[in-house]
mmCIF file of C-alpha atoms and ligand atoms in Angstrom:
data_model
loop_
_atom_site.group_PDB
_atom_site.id
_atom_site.type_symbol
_atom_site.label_atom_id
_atom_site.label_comp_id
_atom_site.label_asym_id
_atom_site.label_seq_id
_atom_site.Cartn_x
_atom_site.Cartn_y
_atom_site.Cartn_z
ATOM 1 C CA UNK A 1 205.100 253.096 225.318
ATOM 2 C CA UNK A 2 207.050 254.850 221.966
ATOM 3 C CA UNK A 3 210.061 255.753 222.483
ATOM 4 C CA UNK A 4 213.184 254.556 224.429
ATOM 5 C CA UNK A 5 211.939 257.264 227.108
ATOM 6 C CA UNK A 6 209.255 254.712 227.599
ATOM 7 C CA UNK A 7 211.339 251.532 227.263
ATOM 8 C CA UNK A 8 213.655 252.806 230.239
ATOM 9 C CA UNK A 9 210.678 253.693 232.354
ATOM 10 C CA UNK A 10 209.517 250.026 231.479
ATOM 11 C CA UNK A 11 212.565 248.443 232.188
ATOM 12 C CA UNK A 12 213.014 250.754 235.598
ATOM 13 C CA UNK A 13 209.121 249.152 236.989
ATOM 14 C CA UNK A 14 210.232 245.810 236.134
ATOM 15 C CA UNK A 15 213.166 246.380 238.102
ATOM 16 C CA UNK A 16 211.027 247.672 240.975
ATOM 17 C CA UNK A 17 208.961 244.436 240.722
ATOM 18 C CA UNK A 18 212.284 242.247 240.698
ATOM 19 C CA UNK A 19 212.720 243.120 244.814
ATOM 20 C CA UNK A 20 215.812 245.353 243.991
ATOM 21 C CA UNK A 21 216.032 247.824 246.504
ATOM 22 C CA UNK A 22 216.078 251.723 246.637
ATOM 23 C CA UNK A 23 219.562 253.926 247.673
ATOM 24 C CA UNK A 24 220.253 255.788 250.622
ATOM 25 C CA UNK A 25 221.850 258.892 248.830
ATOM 26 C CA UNK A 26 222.953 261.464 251.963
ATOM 27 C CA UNK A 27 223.932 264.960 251.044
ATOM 28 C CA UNK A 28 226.635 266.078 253.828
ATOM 29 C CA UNK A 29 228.128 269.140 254.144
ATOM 30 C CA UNK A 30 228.514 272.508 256.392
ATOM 31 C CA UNK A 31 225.518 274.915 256.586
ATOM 32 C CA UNK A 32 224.804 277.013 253.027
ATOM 33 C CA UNK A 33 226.282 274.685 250.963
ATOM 34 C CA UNK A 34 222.796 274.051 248.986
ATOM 35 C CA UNK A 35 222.521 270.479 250.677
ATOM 36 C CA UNK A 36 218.200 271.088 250.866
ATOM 37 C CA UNK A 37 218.159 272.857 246.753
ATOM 38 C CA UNK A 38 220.423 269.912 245.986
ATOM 39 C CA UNK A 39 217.896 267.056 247.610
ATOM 40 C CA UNK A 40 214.860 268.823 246.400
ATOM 41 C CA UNK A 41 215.838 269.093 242.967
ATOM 42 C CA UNK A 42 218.050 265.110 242.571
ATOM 43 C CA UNK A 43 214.386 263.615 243.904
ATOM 44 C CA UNK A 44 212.353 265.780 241.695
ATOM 45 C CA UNK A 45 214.541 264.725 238.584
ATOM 46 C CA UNK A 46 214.934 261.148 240.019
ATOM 47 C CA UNK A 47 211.213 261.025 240.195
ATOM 48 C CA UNK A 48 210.451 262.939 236.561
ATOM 49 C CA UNK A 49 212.982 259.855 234.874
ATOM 50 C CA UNK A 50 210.598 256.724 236.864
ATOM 51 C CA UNK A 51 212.227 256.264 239.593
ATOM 52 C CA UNK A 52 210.790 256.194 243.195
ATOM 53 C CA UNK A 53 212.407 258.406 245.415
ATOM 54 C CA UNK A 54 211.618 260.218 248.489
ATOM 55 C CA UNK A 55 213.586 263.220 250.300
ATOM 56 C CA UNK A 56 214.080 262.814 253.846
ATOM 57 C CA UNK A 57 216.151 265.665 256.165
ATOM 58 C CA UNK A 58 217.906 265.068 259.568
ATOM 59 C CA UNK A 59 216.854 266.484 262.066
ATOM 60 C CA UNK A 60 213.737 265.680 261.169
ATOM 61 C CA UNK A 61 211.745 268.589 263.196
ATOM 62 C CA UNK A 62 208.428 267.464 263.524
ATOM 63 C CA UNK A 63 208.562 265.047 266.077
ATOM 64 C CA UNK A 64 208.654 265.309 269.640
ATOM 65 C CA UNK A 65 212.465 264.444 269.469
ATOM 66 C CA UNK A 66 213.086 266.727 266.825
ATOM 67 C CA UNK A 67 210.634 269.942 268.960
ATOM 68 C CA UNK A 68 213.257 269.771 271.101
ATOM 69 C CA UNK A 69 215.937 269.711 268.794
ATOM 70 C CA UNK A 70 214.798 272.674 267.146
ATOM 71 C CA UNK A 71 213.632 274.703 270.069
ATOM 72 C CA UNK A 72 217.825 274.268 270.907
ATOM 73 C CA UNK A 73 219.388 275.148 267.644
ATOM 74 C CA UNK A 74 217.092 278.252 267.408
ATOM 75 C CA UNK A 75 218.816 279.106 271.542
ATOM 76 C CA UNK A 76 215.395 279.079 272.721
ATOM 77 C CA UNK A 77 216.203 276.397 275.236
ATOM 78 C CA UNK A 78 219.576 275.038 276.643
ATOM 79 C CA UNK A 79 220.552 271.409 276.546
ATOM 80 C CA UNK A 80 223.363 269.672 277.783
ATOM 81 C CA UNK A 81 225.953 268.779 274.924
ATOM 82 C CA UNK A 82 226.176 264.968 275.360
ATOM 83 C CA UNK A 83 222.347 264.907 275.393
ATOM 84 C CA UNK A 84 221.642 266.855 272.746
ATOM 85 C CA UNK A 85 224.179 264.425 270.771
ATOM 86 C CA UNK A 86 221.857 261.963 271.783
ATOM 87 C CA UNK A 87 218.557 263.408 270.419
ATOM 88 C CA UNK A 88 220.222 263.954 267.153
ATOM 89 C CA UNK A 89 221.099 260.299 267.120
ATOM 90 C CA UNK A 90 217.610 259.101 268.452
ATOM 91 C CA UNK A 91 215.944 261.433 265.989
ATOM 92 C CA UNK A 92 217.551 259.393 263.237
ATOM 93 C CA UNK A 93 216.896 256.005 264.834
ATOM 94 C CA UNK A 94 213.391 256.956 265.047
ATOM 95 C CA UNK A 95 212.963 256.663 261.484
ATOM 96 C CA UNK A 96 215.138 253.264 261.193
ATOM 97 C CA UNK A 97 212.280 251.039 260.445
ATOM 98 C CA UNK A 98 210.326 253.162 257.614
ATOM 99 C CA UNK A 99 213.268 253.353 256.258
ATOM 100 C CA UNK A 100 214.361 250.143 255.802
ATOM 101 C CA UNK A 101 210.687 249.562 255.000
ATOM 102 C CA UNK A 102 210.938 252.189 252.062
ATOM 103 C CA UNK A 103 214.438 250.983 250.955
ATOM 104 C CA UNK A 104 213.507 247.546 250.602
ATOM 105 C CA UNK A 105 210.295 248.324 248.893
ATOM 106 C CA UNK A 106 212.466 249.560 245.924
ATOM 107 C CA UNK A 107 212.423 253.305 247.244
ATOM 108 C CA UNK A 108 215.590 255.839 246.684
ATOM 109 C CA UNK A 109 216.102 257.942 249.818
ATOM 110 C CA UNK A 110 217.358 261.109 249.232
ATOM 111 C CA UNK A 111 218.702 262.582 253.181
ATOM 112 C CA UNK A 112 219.603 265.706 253.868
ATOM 113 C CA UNK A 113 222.186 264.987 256.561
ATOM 114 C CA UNK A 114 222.679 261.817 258.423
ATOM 115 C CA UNK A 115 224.358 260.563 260.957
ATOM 116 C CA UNK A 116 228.068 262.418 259.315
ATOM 117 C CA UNK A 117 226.392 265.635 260.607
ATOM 118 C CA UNK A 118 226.378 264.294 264.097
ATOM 119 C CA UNK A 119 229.747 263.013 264.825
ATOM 120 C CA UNK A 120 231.272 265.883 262.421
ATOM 121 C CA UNK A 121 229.370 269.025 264.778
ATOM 122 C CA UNK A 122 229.391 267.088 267.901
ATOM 123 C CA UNK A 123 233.338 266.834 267.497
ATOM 124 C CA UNK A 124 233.700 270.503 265.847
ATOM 125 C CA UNK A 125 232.175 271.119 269.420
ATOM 126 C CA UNK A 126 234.439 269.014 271.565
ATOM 127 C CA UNK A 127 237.114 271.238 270.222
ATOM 128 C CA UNK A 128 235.304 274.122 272.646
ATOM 129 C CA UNK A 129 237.251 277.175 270.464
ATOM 130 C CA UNK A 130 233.951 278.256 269.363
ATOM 131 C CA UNK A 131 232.188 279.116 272.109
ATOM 132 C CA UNK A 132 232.702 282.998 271.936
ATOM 133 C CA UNK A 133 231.770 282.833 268.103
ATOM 134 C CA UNK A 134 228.736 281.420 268.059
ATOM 135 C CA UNK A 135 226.859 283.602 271.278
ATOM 136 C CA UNK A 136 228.657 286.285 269.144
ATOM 137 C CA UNK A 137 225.946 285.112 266.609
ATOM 138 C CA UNK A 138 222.685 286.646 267.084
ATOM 139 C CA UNK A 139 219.362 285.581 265.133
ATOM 140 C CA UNK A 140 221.060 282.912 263.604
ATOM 141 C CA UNK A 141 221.021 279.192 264.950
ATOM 142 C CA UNK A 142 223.339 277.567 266.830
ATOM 143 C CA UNK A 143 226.818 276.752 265.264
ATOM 144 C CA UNK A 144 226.485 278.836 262.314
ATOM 145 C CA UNK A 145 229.129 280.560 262.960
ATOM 146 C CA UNK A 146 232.530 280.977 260.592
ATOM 147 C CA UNK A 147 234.850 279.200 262.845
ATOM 148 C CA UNK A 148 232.577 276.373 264.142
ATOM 149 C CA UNK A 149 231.210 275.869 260.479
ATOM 150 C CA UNK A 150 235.591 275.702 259.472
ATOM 151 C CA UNK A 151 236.158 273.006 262.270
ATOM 152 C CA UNK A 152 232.729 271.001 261.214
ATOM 153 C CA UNK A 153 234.501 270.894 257.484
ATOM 154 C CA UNK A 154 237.634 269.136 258.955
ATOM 155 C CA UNK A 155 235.767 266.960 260.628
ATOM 156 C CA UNK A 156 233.358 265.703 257.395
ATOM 157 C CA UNK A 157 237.042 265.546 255.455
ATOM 158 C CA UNK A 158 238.528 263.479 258.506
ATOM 159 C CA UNK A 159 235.249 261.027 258.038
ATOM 160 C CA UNK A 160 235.905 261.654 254.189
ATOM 161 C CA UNK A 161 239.605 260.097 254.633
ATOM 162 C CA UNK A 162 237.283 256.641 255.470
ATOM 163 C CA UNK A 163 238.057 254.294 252.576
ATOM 164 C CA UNK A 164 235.224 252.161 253.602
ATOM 165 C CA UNK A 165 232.475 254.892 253.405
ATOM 166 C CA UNK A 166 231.553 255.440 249.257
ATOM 167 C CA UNK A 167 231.720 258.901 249.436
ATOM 168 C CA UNK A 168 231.754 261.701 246.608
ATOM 169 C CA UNK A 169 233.134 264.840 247.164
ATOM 170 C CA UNK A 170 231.111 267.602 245.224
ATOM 171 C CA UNK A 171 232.336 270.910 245.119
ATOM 172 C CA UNK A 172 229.318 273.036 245.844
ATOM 173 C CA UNK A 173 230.515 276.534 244.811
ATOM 174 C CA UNK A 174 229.601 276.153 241.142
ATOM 175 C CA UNK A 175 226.124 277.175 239.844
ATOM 176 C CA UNK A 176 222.977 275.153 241.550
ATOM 177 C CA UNK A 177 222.236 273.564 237.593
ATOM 178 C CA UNK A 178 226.114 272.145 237.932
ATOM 179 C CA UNK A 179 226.040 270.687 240.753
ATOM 180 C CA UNK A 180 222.906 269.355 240.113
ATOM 181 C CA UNK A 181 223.850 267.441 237.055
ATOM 182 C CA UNK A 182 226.950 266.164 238.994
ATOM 183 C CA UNK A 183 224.995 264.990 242.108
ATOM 184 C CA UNK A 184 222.648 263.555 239.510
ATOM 185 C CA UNK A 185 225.007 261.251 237.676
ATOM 186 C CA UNK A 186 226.040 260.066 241.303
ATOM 187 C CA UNK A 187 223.066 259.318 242.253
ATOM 188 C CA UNK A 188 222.145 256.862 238.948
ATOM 189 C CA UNK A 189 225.199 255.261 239.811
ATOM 190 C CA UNK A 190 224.213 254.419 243.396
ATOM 191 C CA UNK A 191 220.947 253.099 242.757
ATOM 192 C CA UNK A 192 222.075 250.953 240.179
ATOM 193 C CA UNK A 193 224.859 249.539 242.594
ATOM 194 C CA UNK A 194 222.372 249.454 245.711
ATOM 195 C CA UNK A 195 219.788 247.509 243.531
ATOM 196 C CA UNK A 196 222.503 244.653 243.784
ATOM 197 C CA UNK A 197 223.728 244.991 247.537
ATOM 198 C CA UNK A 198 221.797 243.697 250.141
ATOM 199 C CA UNK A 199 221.347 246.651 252.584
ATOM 200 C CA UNK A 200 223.775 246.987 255.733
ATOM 201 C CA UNK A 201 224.912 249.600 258.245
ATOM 202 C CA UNK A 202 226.533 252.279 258.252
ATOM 203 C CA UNK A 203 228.542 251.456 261.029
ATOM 204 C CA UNK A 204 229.015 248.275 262.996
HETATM 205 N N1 LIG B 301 223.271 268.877 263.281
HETATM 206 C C1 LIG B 301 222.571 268.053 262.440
HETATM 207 C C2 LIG B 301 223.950 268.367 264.369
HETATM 208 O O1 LIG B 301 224.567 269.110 265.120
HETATM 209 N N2 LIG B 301 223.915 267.018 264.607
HETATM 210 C C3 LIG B 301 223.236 266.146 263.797
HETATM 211 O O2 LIG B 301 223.219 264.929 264.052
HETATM 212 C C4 LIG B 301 222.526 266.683 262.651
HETATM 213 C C5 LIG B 301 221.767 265.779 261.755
HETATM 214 O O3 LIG B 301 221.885 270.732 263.001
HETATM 215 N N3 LIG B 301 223.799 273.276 261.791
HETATM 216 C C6 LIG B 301 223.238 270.332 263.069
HETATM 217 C C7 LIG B 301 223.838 270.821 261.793
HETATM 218 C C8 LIG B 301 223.039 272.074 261.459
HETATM 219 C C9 LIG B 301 221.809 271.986 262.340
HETATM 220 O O4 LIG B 301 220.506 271.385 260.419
HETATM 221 C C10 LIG B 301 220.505 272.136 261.597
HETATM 222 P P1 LIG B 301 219.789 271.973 259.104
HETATM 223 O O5 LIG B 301 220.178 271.002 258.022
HETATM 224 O O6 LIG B 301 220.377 273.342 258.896
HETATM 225 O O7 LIG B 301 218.317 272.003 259.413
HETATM 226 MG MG1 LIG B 302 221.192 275.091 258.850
#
């Protein structure tokens, strides 16, 4: 262990080993804003500098809960919209325990979208102005449409208004190594506050 690159990776185990726990760092935003380059890359450079940290994307696909989820978004099936709410929300709460399991262990989540996407398009939805625009939208998925995607923003800057949620506001249109380095910085600054707070909910 030579130089301080060493002594930080050192100090960063020891850490671990202390019980401090890992982040939850979520990436929000409308579709194409680089939210899934942005998580790839902030867990790949949180990993290279010793720390433990895991990506994690909502909805999660793979599962049964999630088939079904995708199977809608891609119009291949229809389900009702207070339902489909639902299996968003259930698709998160299926992963609940692993990851307070991985948080506690000392783990950084890195989630691409949470539960901000689901009260944020659910709403944009409630305002029923988009229906024309998005059938309008063929081959693409559901709600990526202009004027859904503009209503979906107002609604993440409404939940952005929340003094009690810590959130940062990135502004995505600069070049992908930018916003990197921003979202980076961030993120060091969240896990070392997390390490400190015990974890809670998002909302009770
Ligand atoms: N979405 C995502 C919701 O409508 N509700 C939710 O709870 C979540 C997590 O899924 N257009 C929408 C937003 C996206 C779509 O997400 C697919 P992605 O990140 O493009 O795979
Ligand atoms: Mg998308």
């Amino acid at each position: 262990m030579g130089g301080p690159g060493g002594l930080e990776r050192w100090w960063r185990e020891d850490a671990a080993m202390a019980g401090r726990r890992g982040a939850l760092i979520v990436l929000e935003g409308v579709d194409r804003a680089g939210k899934s380059t942005q998580s790839r890359k902030l867990v790949d450079a949180l990993c290279a500098e010793g720390h433990r940290a895991e990506l994690l994307r909502f909805p999660e696909r793979s599962t049964e809960i999630g088939k079904l989820l995708g199977s809608y978004l891609e119009k291949k099936s229809e389900v009702e919209d207070h339902s489909v709410h639902l299996l968003f929300s259930a698709n998160r709460w299926e992963h609940v325990p692993l990851m307070k399991e991985k948080l506690s262990q000392g783990v950084t989540l890195v989630v691409d979208r949470y539960a901000f996407s689901g009260v944020a398009f659910t709403s944009a939805k409630e305002l029923q102005l988009a229906e024309a625009a998005v059938r309008g939208e063929f081959g693409r998925e559901r709600y990526e449409s202009g004027p859904f995607q503009q209503r979906a923003l107002q609604r993440f800057q409404q939940l952005l208004a929340d003094p009690s949620l810590p959130w940062k506001t990135v502004n995505a249109s600069r070049s992908i190594e930018d916003v990197h380095r921003e979202i980076r910085a961030l993120s060091e600054d969240a896990i070392r506050a997390a390490a400190h707070r015990p974890l809670g909910q998002l909302w009770t």
